Every structure is written in C-alpha cells, then in structure tokens.
C-alpha cells in the first residue's frame, strides 16, 4: 500500500521525536512548514508548555526564505527574553534543506545554540 506524502512525513517525524525531547534547560524548537507559511514553537516537553511561537505569515518579505529568516530573528529574540539560550532542533519530518535550513541558520545567527 502506497503512503501519501503526509503519511511519509508523519513517519519521519515520529522517528525524529523518538530521539528529540525538550527539557526545561534545553527546550525543543519544533518547525512545521506548509505551502504558505512556516510555524515554529519552543516547547518544554516536561511541563507540556509552549514557551514561544511564531508564524511567518506575520513577517514581511517577498519569498518564503526571507519570511523564514525574519521569523527566526523574532523567535530568537522572544526566547532570549525568556532566558533560553540553547534548544534542541525538531525539523518535524522535513528534510534539512531549503526553508528549514535557512530558518535554522538564522536562529543560530540570532543567538540560540543547537
């Protein structure tokens, strides 16, 4: 039986989530990419609490990559404001290239370690 793209991504995400867990010291930076926007959250899995979240549809930029870079800077500022310096990166089953990679590099450049 052939799996849909969504089912394949969900399987990859389950494999990633089996290894990546956010704690109070290093929360999880979870990323979801759709055709129109990129959504990212910083999550403490021990308390099941979202610490900070951002959506690229609120950012300015012509291309999805430009909006991803702008959202990364905004998210990093919010995280630094709440005392978070290091996170673990959860790519959400997406390949680490394109918009996901640009977002991750921009978050690193803005001051979060992972």
JSON list of C-alpha atoms in Angstrom, two decimals:
[
{"chain": "A", "resi": 1, "resn": "UNK", "atom": "CA", "xyz": [0.00, 0.00, 0.00]},
{"chain": "A", "resi": 2, "resn": "UNK", "atom": "CA", "xyz": [1.42, 3.36, -1.03]},
{"chain": "A", "resi": 3, "resn": "UNK", "atom": "CA", "xyz": [1.62, 6.07, 1.58]},
{"chain": "A", "resi": 4, "resn": "UNK", "atom": "CA", "xyz": [0.70, 9.69, 0.93]},
{"chain": "A", "resi": 5, "resn": "UNK", "atom": "CA", "xyz": [3.27, 12.45, 1.32]},
{"chain": "A", "resi": 6, "resn": "UNK", "atom": "CA", "xyz": [1.68, 13.48, 4.61]},
{"chain": "A", "resi": 7, "resn": "UNK", "atom": "CA", "xyz": [1.86, 9.94, 5.97]},
{"chain": "A", "resi": 8, "resn": "UNK", "atom": "CA", "xyz": [5.50, 9.63, 4.94]},
{"chain": "A", "resi": 9, "resn": "UNK", "atom": "CA", "xyz": [6.35, 12.92, 6.67]},
{"chain": "A", "resi": 10, "resn": "UNK", "atom": "CA", "xyz": [4.47, 11.82, 9.79]},
{"chain": "A", "resi": 11, "resn": "UNK", "atom": "CA", "xyz": [6.52, 8.61, 9.93]},
{"chain": "A", "resi": 12, "resn": "UNK", "atom": "CA", "xyz": [9.75, 10.58, 9.60]},
{"chain": "A", "resi": 13, "resn": "UNK", "atom": "CA", "xyz": [8.55, 12.97, 12.30]},
{"chain": "A", "resi": 14, "resn": "UNK", "atom": "CA", "xyz": [7.79, 10.07, 14.65]},
{"chain": "A", "resi": 15, "resn": "UNK", "atom": "CA", "xyz": [11.34, 8.79, 14.18]},
{"chain": "A", "resi": 16, "resn": "UNK", "atom": "CA", "xyz": [12.77, 12.22, 14.96]},
{"chain": "A", "resi": 17, "resn": "UNK", "atom": "CA", "xyz": [10.50, 12.69, 18.00]},
{"chain": "A", "resi": 18, "resn": "UNK", "atom": "CA", "xyz": [11.61, 9.33, 19.43]},
{"chain": "A", "resi": 19, "resn": "UNK", "atom": "CA", "xyz": [15.08, 10.87, 19.85]},
{"chain": "A", "resi": 20, "resn": "UNK", "atom": "CA", "xyz": [14.43, 14.59, 20.39]},
{"chain": "A", "resi": 21, "resn": "UNK", "atom": "CA", "xyz": [12.97, 15.66, 23.73]},
{"chain": "A", "resi": 22, "resn": "UNK", "atom": "CA", "xyz": [12.83, 19.18, 25.12]},
{"chain": "A", "resi": 23, "resn": "UNK", "atom": "CA", "xyz": [13.62, 19.84, 28.77]},
{"chain": "A", "resi": 24, "resn": "UNK", "atom": "CA", "xyz": [13.49, 22.97, 30.91]},
{"chain": "A", "resi": 25, "resn": "UNK", "atom": "CA", "xyz": [17.23, 23.50, 30.27]},
{"chain": "A", "resi": 26, "resn": "UNK", "atom": "CA", "xyz": [17.05, 22.80, 26.52]},
{"chain": "A", "resi": 27, "resn": "UNK", "atom": "CA", "xyz": [13.52, 23.13, 25.16]},
{"chain": "A", "resi": 28, "resn": "UNK", "atom": "CA", "xyz": [12.55, 21.73, 21.77]},
{"chain": "A", "resi": 29, "resn": "UNK", "atom": "CA", "xyz": [12.36, 24.05, 18.76]},
{"chain": "A", "resi": 30, "resn": "UNK", "atom": "CA", "xyz": [9.65, 22.46, 16.62]},
{"chain": "A", "resi": 31, "resn": "UNK", "atom": "CA", "xyz": [9.17, 23.56, 12.98]},
{"chain": "A", "resi": 32, "resn": "UNK", "atom": "CA", "xyz": [6.24, 22.97, 10.64]},
{"chain": "A", "resi": 33, "resn": "UNK", "atom": "CA", "xyz": [6.31, 24.06, 7.01]},
{"chain": "A", "resi": 34, "resn": "UNK", "atom": "CA", "xyz": [3.25, 24.34, 4.79]},
{"chain": "A", "resi": 35, "resn": "UNK", "atom": "CA", "xyz": [2.94, 25.67, 1.25]},
{"chain": "A", "resi": 36, "resn": "UNK", "atom": "CA", "xyz": [2.14, 29.15, 2.52]},
{"chain": "A", "resi": 37, "resn": "UNK", "atom": "CA", "xyz": [3.95, 29.59, 5.85]},
{"chain": "A", "resi": 38, "resn": "UNK", "atom": "CA", "xyz": [6.42, 28.28, 8.38]},
{"chain": "A", "resi": 39, "resn": "UNK", "atom": "CA", "xyz": [5.35, 27.87, 12.01]},
{"chain": "A", "resi": 40, "resn": "UNK", "atom": "CA", "xyz": [7.84, 27.36, 14.84]},
{"chain": "A", "resi": 41, "resn": "UNK", "atom": "CA", "xyz": [7.38, 26.78, 18.57]},
{"chain": "A", "resi": 42, "resn": "UNK", "atom": "CA", "xyz": [9.73, 26.44, 21.51]},
{"chain": "A", "resi": 43, "resn": "UNK", "atom": "CA", "xyz": [8.29, 23.71, 23.73]},
{"chain": "A", "resi": 44, "resn": "UNK", "atom": "CA", "xyz": [9.17, 22.38, 27.19]},
{"chain": "A", "resi": 45, "resn": "UNK", "atom": "CA", "xyz": [8.13, 18.72, 26.92]},
{"chain": "A", "resi": 46, "resn": "UNK", "atom": "CA", "xyz": [8.44, 18.00, 30.65]},
{"chain": "A", "resi": 47, "resn": "UNK", "atom": "CA", "xyz": [5.75, 20.57, 31.52]},
{"chain": "A", "resi": 48, "resn": "UNK", "atom": "CA", "xyz": [3.94, 20.27, 28.14]},
{"chain": "A", "resi": 49, "resn": "UNK", "atom": "CA", "xyz": [4.10, 24.06, 27.71]},
{"chain": "A", "resi": 50, "resn": "UNK", "atom": "CA", "xyz": [4.75, 26.21, 24.66]},
{"chain": "A", "resi": 51, "resn": "UNK", "atom": "CA", "xyz": [7.22, 28.90, 25.67]},
{"chain": "A", "resi": 52, "resn": "UNK", "atom": "CA", "xyz": [7.27, 30.94, 22.46]},
{"chain": "A", "resi": 53, "resn": "UNK", "atom": "CA", "xyz": [5.75, 30.62, 18.99]},
{"chain": "A", "resi": 54, "resn": "UNK", "atom": "CA", "xyz": [5.99, 32.40, 15.65]},
{"chain": "A", "resi": 55, "resn": "UNK", "atom": "CA", "xyz": [4.34, 32.18, 12.24]},
{"chain": "A", "resi": 56, "resn": "UNK", "atom": "CA", "xyz": [5.99, 33.51, 9.09]},
{"chain": "A", "resi": 57, "resn": "UNK", "atom": "CA", "xyz": [2.72, 34.85, 7.72]},
{"chain": "A", "resi": 58, "resn": "UNK", "atom": "CA", "xyz": [3.05, 37.79, 10.11]},
{"chain": "A", "resi": 59, "resn": "UNK", "atom": "CA", "xyz": [6.53, 38.67, 8.79]},
{"chain": "A", "resi": 60, "resn": "UNK", "atom": "CA", "xyz": [7.47, 40.85, 5.85]},
{"chain": "A", "resi": 61, "resn": "UNK", "atom": "CA", "xyz": [9.40, 39.51, 2.89]},
{"chain": "A", "resi": 62, "resn": "UNK", "atom": "CA", "xyz": [8.83, 38.58, -0.72]},
{"chain": "A", "resi": 63, "resn": "UNK", "atom": "CA", "xyz": [9.94, 34.95, -0.63]},
{"chain": "A", "resi": 64, "resn": "UNK", "atom": "CA", "xyz": [9.28, 32.19, 1.92]},
{"chain": "A", "resi": 65, "resn": "UNK", "atom": "CA", "xyz": [13.00, 32.16, 2.74]},
{"chain": "A", "resi": 66, "resn": "UNK", "atom": "CA", "xyz": [13.02, 35.87, 3.58]},
{"chain": "A", "resi": 67, "resn": "UNK", "atom": "CA", "xyz": [9.96, 35.44, 5.80]},
{"chain": "A", "resi": 68, "resn": "UNK", "atom": "CA", "xyz": [11.59, 32.40, 7.48]},
{"chain": "A", "resi": 69, "resn": "UNK", "atom": "CA", "xyz": [14.72, 34.45, 8.27]},
{"chain": "A", "resi": 70, "resn": "UNK", "atom": "CA", "xyz": [12.63, 37.28, 9.72]},
{"chain": "A", "resi": 71, "resn": "UNK", "atom": "CA", "xyz": [10.58, 34.88, 11.84]},
{"chain": "A", "resi": 72, "resn": "UNK", "atom": "CA", "xyz": [13.75, 33.19, 13.11]},
{"chain": "A", "resi": 73, "resn": "UNK", "atom": "CA", "xyz": [15.08, 36.50, 14.39]},
{"chain": "A", "resi": 74, "resn": "UNK", "atom": "CA", "xyz": [11.74, 37.32, 16.05]},
{"chain": "A", "resi": 75, "resn": "UNK", "atom": "CA", "xyz": [11.56, 33.88, 17.70]},
{"chain": "A", "resi": 76, "resn": "UNK", "atom": "CA", "xyz": [15.16, 34.07, 18.92]},
{"chain": "A", "resi": 77, "resn": "UNK", "atom": "CA", "xyz": [14.51, 37.48, 20.50]},
{"chain": "A", "resi": 78, "resn": "UNK", "atom": "CA", "xyz": [11.43, 36.13, 22.28]},
{"chain": "A", "resi": 79, "resn": "UNK", "atom": "CA", "xyz": [13.38, 33.11, 23.52]},
{"chain": "A", "resi": 80, "resn": "UNK", "atom": "CA", "xyz": [16.31, 35.21, 24.74]},
{"chain": "A", "resi": 81, "resn": "UNK", "atom": "CA", "xyz": [13.82, 37.45, 26.55]},
{"chain": "A", "resi": 82, "resn": "UNK", "atom": "CA", "xyz": [12.58, 34.40, 28.45]},
{"chain": "A", "resi": 83, "resn": "UNK", "atom": "CA", "xyz": [16.10, 33.26, 29.36]},
{"chain": "A", "resi": 84, "resn": "UNK", "atom": "CA", "xyz": [16.51, 30.49, 26.80]},
{"chain": "A", "resi": 85, "resn": "UNK", "atom": "CA", "xyz": [19.99, 30.17, 25.31]},
{"chain": "A", "resi": 86, "resn": "UNK", "atom": "CA", "xyz": [20.02, 26.60, 23.95]},
{"chain": "A", "resi": 87, "resn": "UNK", "atom": "CA", "xyz": [17.40, 24.42, 22.26]},
{"chain": "A", "resi": 88, "resn": "UNK", "atom": "CA", "xyz": [17.16, 21.06, 20.51]},
{"chain": "A", "resi": 89, "resn": "UNK", "atom": "CA", "xyz": [16.00, 21.30, 16.90]},
{"chain": "A", "resi": 90, "resn": "UNK", "atom": "CA", "xyz": [12.99, 19.25, 15.76]},
{"chain": "A", "resi": 91, "resn": "UNK", "atom": "CA", "xyz": [12.76, 19.50, 11.97]},
{"chain": "A", "resi": 92, "resn": "UNK", "atom": "CA", "xyz": [9.29, 17.95, 12.00]},
{"chain": "A", "resi": 93, "resn": "UNK", "atom": "CA", "xyz": [9.99, 15.21, 9.46]},
{"chain": "A", "resi": 94, "resn": "UNK", "atom": "CA", "xyz": [11.03, 17.74, 6.81]},
{"chain": "A", "resi": 95, "resn": "UNK", "atom": "CA", "xyz": [14.37, 17.47, 5.05]},
{"chain": "A", "resi": 96, "resn": "UNK", "atom": "CA", "xyz": [17.06, 19.76, 6.39]},
{"chain": "A", "resi": 97, "resn": "UNK", "atom": "CA", "xyz": [17.31, 21.93, 3.29]},
{"chain": "A", "resi": 98, "resn": "UNK", "atom": "CA", "xyz": [15.66, 24.95, 1.76]},
{"chain": "A", "resi": 99, "resn": "UNK", "atom": "CA", "xyz": [13.43, 26.98, 4.03]},
{"chain": "A", "resi": 100, "resn": "UNK", "atom": "CA", "xyz": [14.04, 24.74, 7.05]},
{"chain": "A", "resi": 101, "resn": "UNK", "atom": "CA", "xyz": [17.81, 25.13, 6.73]},
{"chain": "A", "resi": 102, "resn": "UNK", "atom": "CA", "xyz": [17.56, 28.90, 6.22]},
{"chain": "A", "resi": 103, "resn": "UNK", "atom": "CA", "xyz": [15.37, 29.16, 9.32]},
{"chain": "A", "resi": 104, "resn": "UNK", "atom": "CA", "xyz": [17.79, 27.07, 11.42]},
{"chain": "A", "resi": 105, "resn": "UNK", "atom": "CA", "xyz": [20.81, 29.08, 10.28]},
{"chain": "A", "resi": 106, "resn": "UNK", "atom": "CA", "xyz": [19.03, 32.36, 11.05]},
{"chain": "A", "resi": 107, "resn": "UNK", "atom": "CA", "xyz": [18.07, 31.15, 14.54]},
{"chain": "A", "resi": 108, "resn": "UNK", "atom": "CA", "xyz": [21.70, 30.21, 15.20]},
{"chain": "A", "resi": 109, "resn": "UNK", "atom": "CA", "xyz": [22.89, 33.58, 13.90]},
{"chain": "A", "resi": 110, "resn": "UNK", "atom": "CA", "xyz": [20.35, 35.33, 16.17]},
{"chain": "A", "resi": 111, "resn": "UNK", "atom": "CA", "xyz": [21.89, 33.72, 19.24]},
{"chain": "A", "resi": 112, "resn": "UNK", "atom": "CA", "xyz": [20.25, 30.36, 20.02]},
{"chain": "A", "resi": 113, "resn": "UNK", "atom": "CA", "xyz": [22.54, 27.34, 20.30]},
{"chain": "A", "resi": 114, "resn": "UNK", "atom": "CA", "xyz": [21.76, 23.89, 18.93]}
]
